[in-house]
XYZ file of C-alpha atoms in Angstrom:
680
model
C 36.941 40.954 28.201
C 35.286 37.543 28.220
C 31.580 37.268 28.901
C 32.307 34.025 30.752
C 33.328 33.651 34.391
C 35.168 31.110 36.484
C 31.766 29.634 37.321
C 31.256 28.748 33.665
C 34.573 26.915 33.583
C 33.613 25.118 36.802
C 30.327 24.070 35.195
C 32.173 22.657 32.191
C 34.570 20.751 34.452
C 31.588 19.387 36.363
C 29.938 18.181 33.139
C 33.174 16.453 32.091
C 33.526 14.740 35.458
C 29.882 13.678 35.438
C 30.355 12.167 31.973
C 33.246 10.101 33.291
C 31.240 9.044 36.349
C 28.071 8.175 34.427
C 29.863 5.925 31.951
C 32.194 4.558 34.612
C 29.328 3.561 36.911
C 27.599 1.761 34.037
C 30.928 0.286 32.892
C 29.668 0.904 29.371
C 29.233 3.875 27.080
C 30.975 6.737 25.320
C 32.667 9.223 27.676
C 34.934 10.872 25.101
C 32.443 12.927 23.089
C 30.569 14.296 26.146
C 33.872 15.371 27.701
C 34.989 17.047 24.492
C 31.626 18.711 23.834
C 31.052 19.953 27.391
C 32.091 23.558 26.602
C 29.763 23.993 23.614
C 26.919 22.281 25.464
C 27.309 24.668 28.389
C 27.479 27.743 26.173
C 24.478 26.679 24.097
C 22.193 25.777 26.969
C 23.058 28.649 29.299
C 23.207 31.461 26.729
C 20.933 30.583 23.823
C 18.646 27.613 24.281
C 14.975 28.271 25.045
C 13.203 25.532 26.964
C 11.007 25.103 30.016
C 11.834 21.928 31.984
C 8.492 22.207 33.782
C 6.729 21.805 30.445
C 8.963 19.888 28.078
C 6.283 19.994 25.344
C 5.946 23.779 25.142
C 5.422 24.176 21.417
C 7.824 27.036 20.707
C 10.745 25.522 22.592
C 14.048 25.181 20.799
C 14.704 21.622 19.624
C 17.935 19.807 20.418
C 19.193 16.625 18.797
C 22.251 14.767 20.023
C 23.326 12.277 17.394
C 25.515 10.393 19.892
C 27.233 10.817 23.240
C 23.938 10.429 25.090
C 25.459 10.833 28.565
C 25.975 14.512 27.764
C 22.295 15.031 27.034
C 21.201 13.296 30.235
C 23.604 15.444 32.273
C 22.294 18.682 30.743
C 18.672 17.597 31.256
C 19.443 16.863 34.909
C 21.138 20.211 35.487
C 18.250 22.068 33.839
C 15.748 20.422 36.153
C 14.040 17.953 33.826
C 12.761 14.738 35.414
C 16.230 13.245 35.902
C 17.864 12.915 39.314
C 21.443 11.999 40.162
C 20.129 8.535 40.911
C 18.817 8.407 37.351
C 22.260 9.339 36.036
C 23.755 6.561 38.141
C 21.302 4.155 36.496
C 22.666 4.938 33.020
C 22.117 1.975 30.632
C 20.234 -0.068 33.237
C 17.014 -1.852 32.296
C 13.946 0.399 32.462
C 15.969 3.397 33.607
C 15.241 6.925 32.417
C 18.754 6.976 30.931
C 18.848 4.146 28.373
C 21.898 3.371 26.253
C 20.837 5.923 23.650
C 18.310 8.763 23.910
C 14.786 7.446 23.403
C 11.794 9.570 22.448
C 8.754 9.140 24.730
C 11.015 7.460 27.298
C 13.060 10.273 28.841
C 11.545 13.707 29.425
C 13.214 16.292 27.204
C 14.403 13.897 24.508
C 13.063 15.035 21.127
C 13.965 12.015 18.967
C 15.503 8.579 19.384
C 19.090 8.621 18.162
C 21.983 6.202 18.119
C 22.022 4.819 14.577
C 24.317 7.419 13.066
C 22.936 9.997 10.686
C 19.324 9.554 11.770
C 19.378 12.435 14.241
C 21.048 14.643 11.648
C 18.133 14.035 9.266
C 15.511 14.333 12.035
C 16.799 17.856 12.616
C 16.021 18.762 9.008
C 12.459 17.548 9.645
C 12.265 19.928 12.611
C 13.500 22.730 10.368
C 10.870 22.079 7.709
C 8.148 21.863 10.347
C 9.136 25.141 11.992
C 9.360 27.010 8.685
C 5.963 25.716 7.610
C 4.115 26.356 10.870
C 5.617 29.853 11.099
C 4.569 30.674 7.545
C 1.013 29.457 8.107
C 0.269 30.827 11.581
C 2.555 33.750 12.429
C 0.887 37.134 12.081
C 2.277 40.629 12.464
C 2.788 41.234 16.165
C 2.029 37.587 16.925
C 5.106 35.509 16.203
C 4.094 32.197 17.749
C 6.581 29.910 16.010
C 10.199 31.089 15.829
C 12.278 28.403 17.502
C 15.678 27.094 16.395
C 16.833 23.502 16.029
C 20.325 22.686 17.271
C 22.028 19.425 16.357
C 25.309 18.061 17.721
C 26.826 15.823 15.078
C 30.112 14.022 14.528
C 32.285 12.270 11.985
C 30.241 9.068 12.110
C 27.023 10.885 11.270
C 28.663 12.771 8.436
C 29.933 9.512 6.938
C 26.418 8.062 6.777
C 24.576 8.570 3.494
C 21.316 9.504 5.208
C 22.975 12.645 6.588
C 24.193 13.629 3.134
C 20.703 13.239 1.698
C 19.174 15.377 4.431
C 21.908 18.030 4.302
C 21.525 18.401 0.552
C 17.778 18.964 0.858
C 18.159 21.354 3.803
C 20.494 23.527 1.754
C 18.077 23.598 -1.162
C 15.232 24.530 1.181
C 17.276 27.370 2.724
C 16.382 26.393 6.287
C 17.942 29.203 8.271
C 16.468 27.866 11.505
C 18.982 24.979 11.605
C 22.265 25.198 13.516
C 24.465 22.106 13.466
C 27.624 21.816 15.557
C 30.124 19.361 14.121
C 32.389 17.783 16.729
C 35.555 17.644 14.639
C 37.704 15.533 16.970
C 39.282 13.357 14.258
C 38.369 10.136 16.085
C 36.033 7.259 15.270
C 35.852 3.733 16.677
C 38.507 2.465 14.266
C 40.915 5.201 15.307
C 41.977 8.436 13.654
C 39.536 9.447 10.920
C 42.427 9.658 8.480
C 41.976 5.914 7.888
C 38.622 6.467 6.133
C 37.345 10.049 6.267
C 39.583 12.708 4.783
C 37.121 14.785 2.774
C 36.876 18.538 3.227
C 33.682 18.758 5.249
C 33.549 22.550 5.121
C 33.715 22.574 1.310
C 31.109 19.833 1.148
C 28.591 21.839 3.157
C 29.333 25.000 1.251
C 28.401 23.101 -1.907
C 25.126 22.069 -0.251
C 24.284 25.745 0.261
C 25.011 25.900 3.995
C 26.728 28.656 5.922
C 29.955 27.198 7.307
C 31.601 28.607 10.435
C 34.458 27.234 12.479
C 35.890 27.364 15.959
C 39.486 26.157 16.165
C 39.625 25.771 19.946
C 36.450 24.112 21.125
C 38.147 22.911 24.301
C 38.300 26.262 26.067
C 37.550 29.258 23.811
C 34.052 29.910 25.092
C 33.835 33.354 23.495
C 34.574 31.916 20.055
C 31.880 29.296 20.575
C 29.420 31.981 21.674
C 30.222 34.205 18.698
C 29.811 31.358 16.225
C 26.369 30.408 17.557
C 25.330 34.060 17.620
C 26.419 34.484 14.002
C 24.608 31.304 13.002
C 21.370 32.642 14.476
C 21.630 35.774 12.313
C 21.654 33.797 9.044
C 18.009 33.429 7.988
C 18.403 31.977 4.490
C 20.849 29.123 5.004
C 21.307 26.335 7.507
C 24.572 26.634 9.429
C 27.187 24.091 10.386
C 29.874 25.097 12.878
C 33.045 23.051 12.569
C 34.214 22.803 16.177
C 37.677 21.389 16.808
C 37.648 19.509 20.110
C 39.817 17.015 21.917
C 37.907 13.825 22.563
C 38.004 12.825 26.233
C 39.504 16.191 27.207
C 41.291 15.902 30.550
C 41.681 12.139 30.430
C 45.043 10.397 30.180
C 43.739 9.045 26.858
C 42.484 12.337 25.509
C 42.672 12.644 21.744
C 42.680 8.876 21.136
C 40.049 6.350 20.138
C 40.641 4.608 23.479
C 38.361 7.136 25.166
C 35.711 7.012 22.438
C 33.688 3.956 23.388
C 34.981 2.618 26.715
C 34.808 3.819 30.347
C 37.799 5.559 31.913
C 39.757 3.632 34.488
C 39.272 4.603 38.126
C 42.668 6.265 38.491
C 42.063 8.257 35.306
C 38.755 9.560 36.641
C 40.463 10.594 39.878
C 43.271 12.481 38.147
C 40.693 14.102 35.836
C 38.771 15.509 38.801
C 41.947 16.639 40.559
C 43.053 18.430 37.385
C 39.721 20.303 37.328
C 39.874 21.131 41.071
C 36.939 18.861 41.864
C 36.864 16.424 44.808
C 38.738 13.393 43.478
C 37.122 11.096 46.032
C 33.518 12.044 45.214
C 31.397 10.644 42.405
C 28.531 12.541 40.766
C 29.591 15.747 42.490
C 27.735 18.903 41.472
C 28.452 22.189 43.307
C 25.320 24.079 44.261
C 26.487 27.111 42.288
C 26.288 25.022 39.110
C 22.706 24.070 39.887
C 22.028 27.761 40.475
C 23.307 28.655 37.003
C 21.077 26.083 35.345
C 18.116 26.899 37.573
C 18.283 30.454 36.255
C 18.196 29.088 32.702
C 15.094 27.069 33.558
C 13.479 30.142 35.117
C 14.214 32.102 31.944
C 12.505 29.385 29.921
C 9.441 29.454 32.163
C 9.152 33.229 31.653
C 9.495 32.780 27.898
C 6.645 30.301 27.859
C 4.543 32.607 30.025
C 5.108 35.440 27.551
C 4.321 33.102 24.679
C 1.031 32.136 26.325
C 0.101 35.803 26.568
C 0.777 36.269 22.849
C -1.274 33.136 22.175
C -4.196 34.549 24.188
C -4.073 37.762 22.174
C -3.840 35.721 18.978
C -7.009 33.858 19.980
C -8.903 37.139 20.141
C -7.646 38.544 16.840
C -7.415 35.337 14.796
C -9.947 32.883 16.286
C -10.072 30.568 13.261
C -6.286 30.179 13.039
C -6.075 29.843 16.826
C -8.590 27.003 16.878
C -6.779 25.184 14.094
C -3.313 25.672 15.559
C -4.262 24.530 19.050
C -6.117 21.532 17.627
C -3.024 20.525 15.700
C -0.725 21.002 18.686
C -3.044 18.836 20.802
C -2.873 16.035 18.246
C -6.608 15.939 17.623
C -7.842 15.198 14.120
C -10.303 17.486 12.284
C -13.978 17.012 13.108
C -15.895 14.478 11.008
C -13.040 13.952 8.575
C -13.912 10.242 8.312
C -17.052 11.159 6.370
C -14.848 12.374 3.523
C -13.402 8.917 2.864
C -14.532 7.467 -0.483
C -16.914 4.485 -0.354
C -17.214 1.974 -3.184
C -19.716 -0.540 -4.546
C -18.809 -3.757 -6.391
C -20.193 -2.221 -9.572
C -17.694 0.658 -9.440
C -14.862 0.536 -11.947
C -11.680 -1.348 -11.139
C -8.764 0.952 -10.323
C -5.180 0.580 -9.151
C -4.890 1.037 -5.400
C -2.282 3.768 -6.006
C -5.083 5.638 -7.832
C -7.514 4.848 -5.021
C -4.952 6.347 -2.635
C -4.850 9.513 -4.736
C -8.647 9.717 -4.546
C -8.477 9.486 -0.746
C -5.816 12.201 -0.581
C -7.855 14.439 -2.875
C -10.930 13.957 -0.691
C -9.394 14.553 2.727
C -6.566 17.033 2.083
C -8.787 20.161 2.100
C -9.861 19.258 5.641
C -6.375 18.222 6.759
C -3.923 21.132 7.050
C -1.896 18.750 9.254
C -0.951 16.672 6.218
C 2.555 17.380 4.886
C 3.295 15.013 2.014
C 5.964 14.313 -0.520
C 7.603 11.812 -2.807
C 11.125 10.690 -3.586
C 11.028 11.962 -7.182
C 8.110 9.664 -8.080
C 5.166 12.030 -7.733
C 3.650 11.063 -11.081
C 3.954 7.352 -10.283
C 2.985 7.494 -6.610
C 0.046 9.831 -7.360
C 0.594 11.734 -4.134
C 0.302 15.382 -5.113
C -3.232 16.739 -4.857
C -3.842 19.427 -7.484
C -4.952 22.045 -4.954
C -1.788 22.003 -2.828
C 1.282 24.198 -3.076
C 4.863 22.950 -2.986
C 6.953 23.589 0.123
C 9.793 25.666 -1.315
C 11.785 28.765 -0.384
C 9.778 31.740 -1.669
C 12.889 33.068 -3.424
C 12.851 30.122 -5.847
C 9.435 30.975 -7.270
C 8.548 27.277 -6.981
C 6.259 27.590 -3.971
C 6.403 28.895 -0.416
C 6.925 27.694 3.132
C 3.142 27.579 3.457
C 3.197 24.726 0.954
C 2.378 21.217 2.062
C 4.044 19.128 -0.644
C 7.758 18.394 -0.286
C 9.872 17.459 -3.290
C 12.299 15.104 -1.569
C 14.246 14.157 -4.679
C 15.793 10.697 -4.944
C 16.530 10.525 -1.232
C 14.395 7.697 0.208
C 16.377 7.216 3.413
C 16.719 10.922 4.101
C 13.017 11.364 3.367
C 12.032 8.757 5.955
C 14.276 10.194 8.653
C 13.135 13.754 7.889
C 9.528 12.585 8.211
C 10.315 11.287 11.695
C 11.405 14.809 12.599
C 8.247 16.286 11.084
C 6.147 13.954 13.205
C 8.144 14.614 16.375
C 7.848 18.392 15.962
C 4.098 18.232 16.572
C 1.080 19.532 14.686
C 2.040 17.655 11.527
C 1.177 14.224 10.135
C 3.715 13.456 7.415
C 3.239 11.099 4.506
C 6.049 10.113 2.176
C 6.065 8.090 -1.016
C 8.186 5.844 -3.198
C 7.957 2.365 -4.718
C 7.533 -0.322 -2.051
C 10.823 -1.907 -3.056
C 12.646 1.316 -2.204
C 11.136 1.666 1.236
C 13.849 -0.904 1.944
C 16.380 1.854 1.221
C 14.848 3.698 4.155
C 14.552 0.714 6.504
C 16.701 2.372 9.188
C 14.338 5.337 9.367
C 11.236 3.120 9.270
C 12.582 1.078 12.169
C 13.059 4.226 14.247
C 9.539 5.394 13.308
C 8.200 2.184 14.793
C 10.482 2.176 17.832
C 9.740 5.827 18.614
C 6.046 5.867 17.753
C 6.267 8.479 14.987
C 3.075 8.680 12.941
C 4.604 8.542 9.480
C 2.528 7.188 6.590
C 4.363 5.589 3.676
C 2.530 5.560 0.348
C 4.375 2.609 -1.194
C 3.222 1.949 -4.738
C 4.218 -0.684 -7.329
C 3.955 -3.283 -4.608
C 4.505 -6.646 -6.320
C 5.331 -8.537 -9.504
C 2.260 -6.704 -10.790
C 4.460 -3.781 -11.797
C 5.578 -6.001 -14.642
C 8.137 -4.740 -17.106
C 10.474 -3.086 -14.579
C 11.471 -6.585 -13.581
C 12.929 -8.174 -10.464
C 15.090 -5.167 -9.542
C 11.900 -3.238 -8.804
C 9.561 -6.049 -7.759
C 9.428 -6.433 -3.969
C 9.409 -10.065 -2.858
C 10.789 -10.047 0.695
C 9.852 -6.477 1.648
C 6.420 -7.198 3.110
C 7.784 -9.974 5.336
C 10.427 -7.587 6.678
C 8.006 -4.832 7.592
C 5.270 -7.159 8.838
C 7.850 -8.481 11.294
C 8.635 -4.986 12.596
C 6.960 -4.231 15.956
C 4.563 -1.272 16.102
C 4.366 -0.913 12.329
C 1.120 -1.403 10.388
C 1.764 -2.815 6.927
C -1.379 -2.442 4.809
C -1.958 -4.181 1.483
C -5.485 -3.172 0.434
C -7.421 -5.199 -2.134
C -9.860 -2.527 -3.334
C -11.284 0.946 -2.777
C -12.923 0.416 0.606
C -9.838 -1.325 1.948
C -7.709 1.609 0.772
C -10.001 4.050 2.585
C -9.819 1.832 5.671
C -6.031 1.840 5.546
C -6.009 5.641 5.644
C -8.670 5.685 8.359
C -6.649 3.486 10.705
C -3.298 5.056 9.784
C -4.570 8.547 10.594
C -6.048 7.423 13.900
C -2.872 5.574 14.922
C -1.007 8.513 16.395
C 1.846 6.445 17.835
C 2.201 3.897 15.033
C 3.685 4.384 11.559
C 2.009 2.762 8.556
C 3.087 1.488 5.166
C 0.370 1.418 2.505
C 1.426 -1.152 -0.083
C -0.381 -0.184 -3.281
C -0.771 -1.732 -6.699
C 0.065 -0.447 -10.145
C -2.546 -2.681 -11.805
C -6.321 -2.220 -11.536
C -8.204 -4.054 -8.784
C -11.962 -4.789 -8.801
C -14.124 -3.690 -5.874
C -15.132 -6.670 -3.752
C -18.629 -7.841 -2.820
C -18.322 -7.897 0.966
C -15.735 -5.142 1.298
C -16.567 -2.208 3.572
C -14.447 0.331 5.402
C -15.723 -1.077 8.693
C -14.789 -4.648 7.783
C -11.343 -3.764 6.469
C -10.589 -1.568 9.499
C -10.341 -4.767 11.522
C -7.335 -5.837 9.491
C -9.024 -8.979 8.199
C -12.513 -10.173 7.325
C -14.462 -12.709 5.287
C -14.885 -11.568 1.691
C -16.817 -14.619 0.584
C -18.572 -16.893 3.071
C -19.525 -20.557 2.815
C -20.796 -22.916 5.500
C -19.243 -26.346 5.942
C -16.447 -25.285 3.654
C -13.805 -27.549 2.189
C -11.185 -24.812 2.090
C -10.485 -21.220 3.149
C -8.258 -19.128 0.917
C -6.672 -16.147 2.659
C -4.901 -13.416 0.759
C -4.148 -9.705 0.572
C -3.992 -6.895 -1.957
C -4.069 -7.698 -5.636
C -4.306 -11.449 -5.033
C -7.670 -11.342 -3.205
C -9.591 -11.053 -6.467
C -7.534 -13.972 -7.814
C -8.483 -15.978 -4.713
C -12.142 -15.196 -5.396
C -11.735 -16.400 -8.965
C -10.222 -19.625 -7.632
C -13.113 -20.062 -5.195
C -15.620 -19.703 -8.036
C -13.700 -22.305 -10.057
C -13.726 -24.674 -7.095
C -17.445 -24.115 -6.604
C -18.096 -25.038 -10.253
C -16.322 -28.320 -9.537
C -18.313 -29.095 -6.385
C -16.008 -27.726 -3.671
C -16.921 -25.079 -1.102
C -14.310 -22.396 -0.570
C -14.388 -19.342 1.655
C -12.189 -16.313 0.925
C -10.632 -14.065 3.563
C -8.907 -10.747 2.936
C -6.141 -9.902 5.394
C -5.005 -6.378 4.474
C -3.127 -5.690 7.729
C -1.786 -8.461 9.939
C -0.928 -6.294 12.945
C -4.364 -4.670 13.061
C -6.017 -8.074 12.673
C -3.844 -9.482 15.473
C -5.124 -6.720 17.770
C -8.755 -7.846 17.357
C -10.436 -10.043 19.992
C -9.544 -13.731 19.748
C -13.187 -14.656 19.153
C -13.332 -12.455 16.060
C -10.049 -13.712 14.646
C -11.097 -17.333 15.091
C -14.386 -16.609 13.333
C -12.493 -15.273 10.307
C -9.804 -17.961 10.155
C -11.764 -20.757 11.757
C -11.115 -24.415 12.343
C -12.830 -27.173 10.398
C -11.130 -26.954 7.003
C -7.612 -26.316 5.735
C -6.522 -22.733 5.092
C -4.424 -21.856 2.044
C -2.629 -18.484 1.794
C -1.933 -16.902 -1.578
C 0.243 -13.864 -2.185
C 2.615 -12.809 -4.968
C 5.374 -12.256 -2.413
C 7.488 -14.339 -0.065
C 5.365 -16.758 1.969
C 7.328 -16.045 5.149
C 4.949 -15.296 8.020
C 1.802 -16.716 6.464
C 2.291 -19.900 8.515
C 0.653 -18.091 11.421
C -2.608 -17.806 9.482
C -2.662 -20.784 7.125
C -1.883 -24.478 6.917
C -0.411 -24.250 3.416
C 1.194 -21.323 1.612
C 1.527 -20.432 -2.052
C 3.630 -17.519 -3.230
C 7.053 -16.695 -4.590
C 10.146 -18.612 -3.588
C 12.580 -16.569 -5.684
C 12.787 -13.262 -7.492
C 10.246 -11.876 -9.939
C 10.543 -11.531 -13.694
C 10.353 -8.879 -16.384
C 7.325 -8.752 -18.671
C 3.675 -7.677 -18.912
C 2.181 -8.143 -15.446
C -0.441 -10.719 -16.480
C 2.255 -12.837 -18.108
C 4.395 -12.568 -14.977
C 1.483 -13.744 -12.807
C 0.945 -16.652 -15.183
C 4.647 -17.556 -15.065
C 4.485 -17.962 -11.299
C 1.117 -19.727 -11.270
C -0.774 -16.984 -9.462
C -3.989 -17.289 -11.464
C -7.501 -18.301 -10.509
C -7.413 -21.687 -12.309
C -4.002 -22.660 -10.922
C -4.887 -21.632 -7.352
C -8.049 -23.730 -7.714
C -5.920 -26.740 -8.699
C -3.640 -26.179 -5.718
C -6.720 -25.796 -3.516
C -8.018 -29.196 -4.631
C -4.703 -30.794 -3.721
C -4.827 -29.197 -0.286
C -8.426 -30.357 0.243
C -7.595 -33.916 -0.761
C -4.460 -34.027 1.360
C -6.297 -33.009 4.524
C -9.183 -35.359 3.820
C -6.759 -38.255 3.484
C -4.981 -37.118 6.621
C -8.239 -37.353 8.571
C -9.117 -35.813 11.907
C -10.267 -32.320 12.782
C -8.434 -29.468 11.096
C -7.521 -26.850 13.729
C -6.903 -23.236 12.729
C -3.246 -22.179 13.075
C -4.528 -19.204 15.075
C -5.512 -21.506 17.935
C -1.848 -22.188 18.620
C -0.912 -18.523 18.088
C -3.578 -17.298 20.508
């Protein structure tokens, strides 16, 4: 006898009709997947999913990620009683509505991560799985299981074609994340038509090779008991992630069901009417929801509220028995940083030895990690080059491997830059964790899709990006980033730091750790950098400051990272020849741009020409300088000093260029106005 009633089938029909109405009203969207996935969505959310719509941030809630078909998620959130009305559903894809074209984190209540670019949500889910396993291992005590939630991900053919999903799935299998349950909508349709034109691999065999449990439901259109049994079985597997291959008919009930015509376009009006009539719903009513369907979902919401109430009671008992762990856990959940952690940041004097900023980064990590249990770090198989693993930490690994434990805070991501970035977004979104990830700066470009979503969503992910210029030398132009900084500096809500010395490196970490809704990229050198005379953490925390001051100057040289010391050398050469040159360090453009206009104009002031110098593309420096010197092509292979000489980025050559700039503007006559005046 089925555990499901006629009411359940009515609820599924209602969800399908709402999907058609939502997309039809907007005249844009994807009705097919929501209509095909309505049965599994109903079974999951009414029988298994733990959430409290009255408190969407309850920490032990189950996490849900919908890789696409966003109308389905909005419908479920509305039925459960989240902050979405029928009017909100009718506003689907309208400007500033609560139902944007794809689910957006921090925009719609109940949305865990921003999805849309395929494969990203799949990888975010793995981040949730890592976070849950870690927090459970650290804080759960006998009789006080505070963290035991599941993560459910609806995924499709498009996501499984994307490489980022493969990277994340491979790592999830290695890590034995039994808290992950993925439901694969196997409807054989993508935008180009039947998947047989491009995607004929055996998905089940692929995931078995990754180390996943693979289950399947052959009739996802109506066999609710089979769906229930598969999810129940998936929840029993504690040592493997699970993927359920669910055969569905895209656009079920439509005249175009089973075709790509219903994948990405609204149904026609007559099709919507016949759909509703077929499901015994009023054909002449739009956005119709029987009260009995609301009652079903209201009972689910009430169950979630009771679960949170019980959880709060366990938390109160935990506070009495484990006060230290309680204080730390609740601090982390609240998003507050440890007390007085800033005092641990290393401070440098000009007389201190020159060191590569990747090494300076390691010194910061070594200093602050003992006070920062929130920090979960890792590298894309470049730990020894990125210098990201502090000696006192343990690797995050399945205990059965003997390589570490789930209490560990260092993740071995392997050569999976894109997956690593998207997983880190999930770690950040889970709460209580500040993730940092590492690779060469050039290969952050491999992860650009994930970085973009970090910035768009406000995930606090810190990238430790070493080997940041032609200064890495012998690896040559394939590894030397030229255009990368310009790309990420142009990305909204992303702080791109290129520190010039020890204090600037400490400042980069200071601001990155305080920026809880902004990701950061720390662009770090391989070669040693001297500590600068006027460098302080306070100065550098403003994103830009005067390293060397002169009054009535002939020239200001502005630079960042490893070229600041070269700019200072050029200024000294100019001074020996009777010219006055100021030097400005601009380690982070976006942070500098956020300073008061008066401060910015005091740093890059009018009165003399400004020359920018950087061993990267000059794109973007026009905002801060009158003339730009940098690279206009790719790098070269050779010892780093020889490479700098080849491209003219040396103190003597910059001094010669500076003299030309000075003479040009003197001949030009008139007052020289700072480019910032126009920008401000």
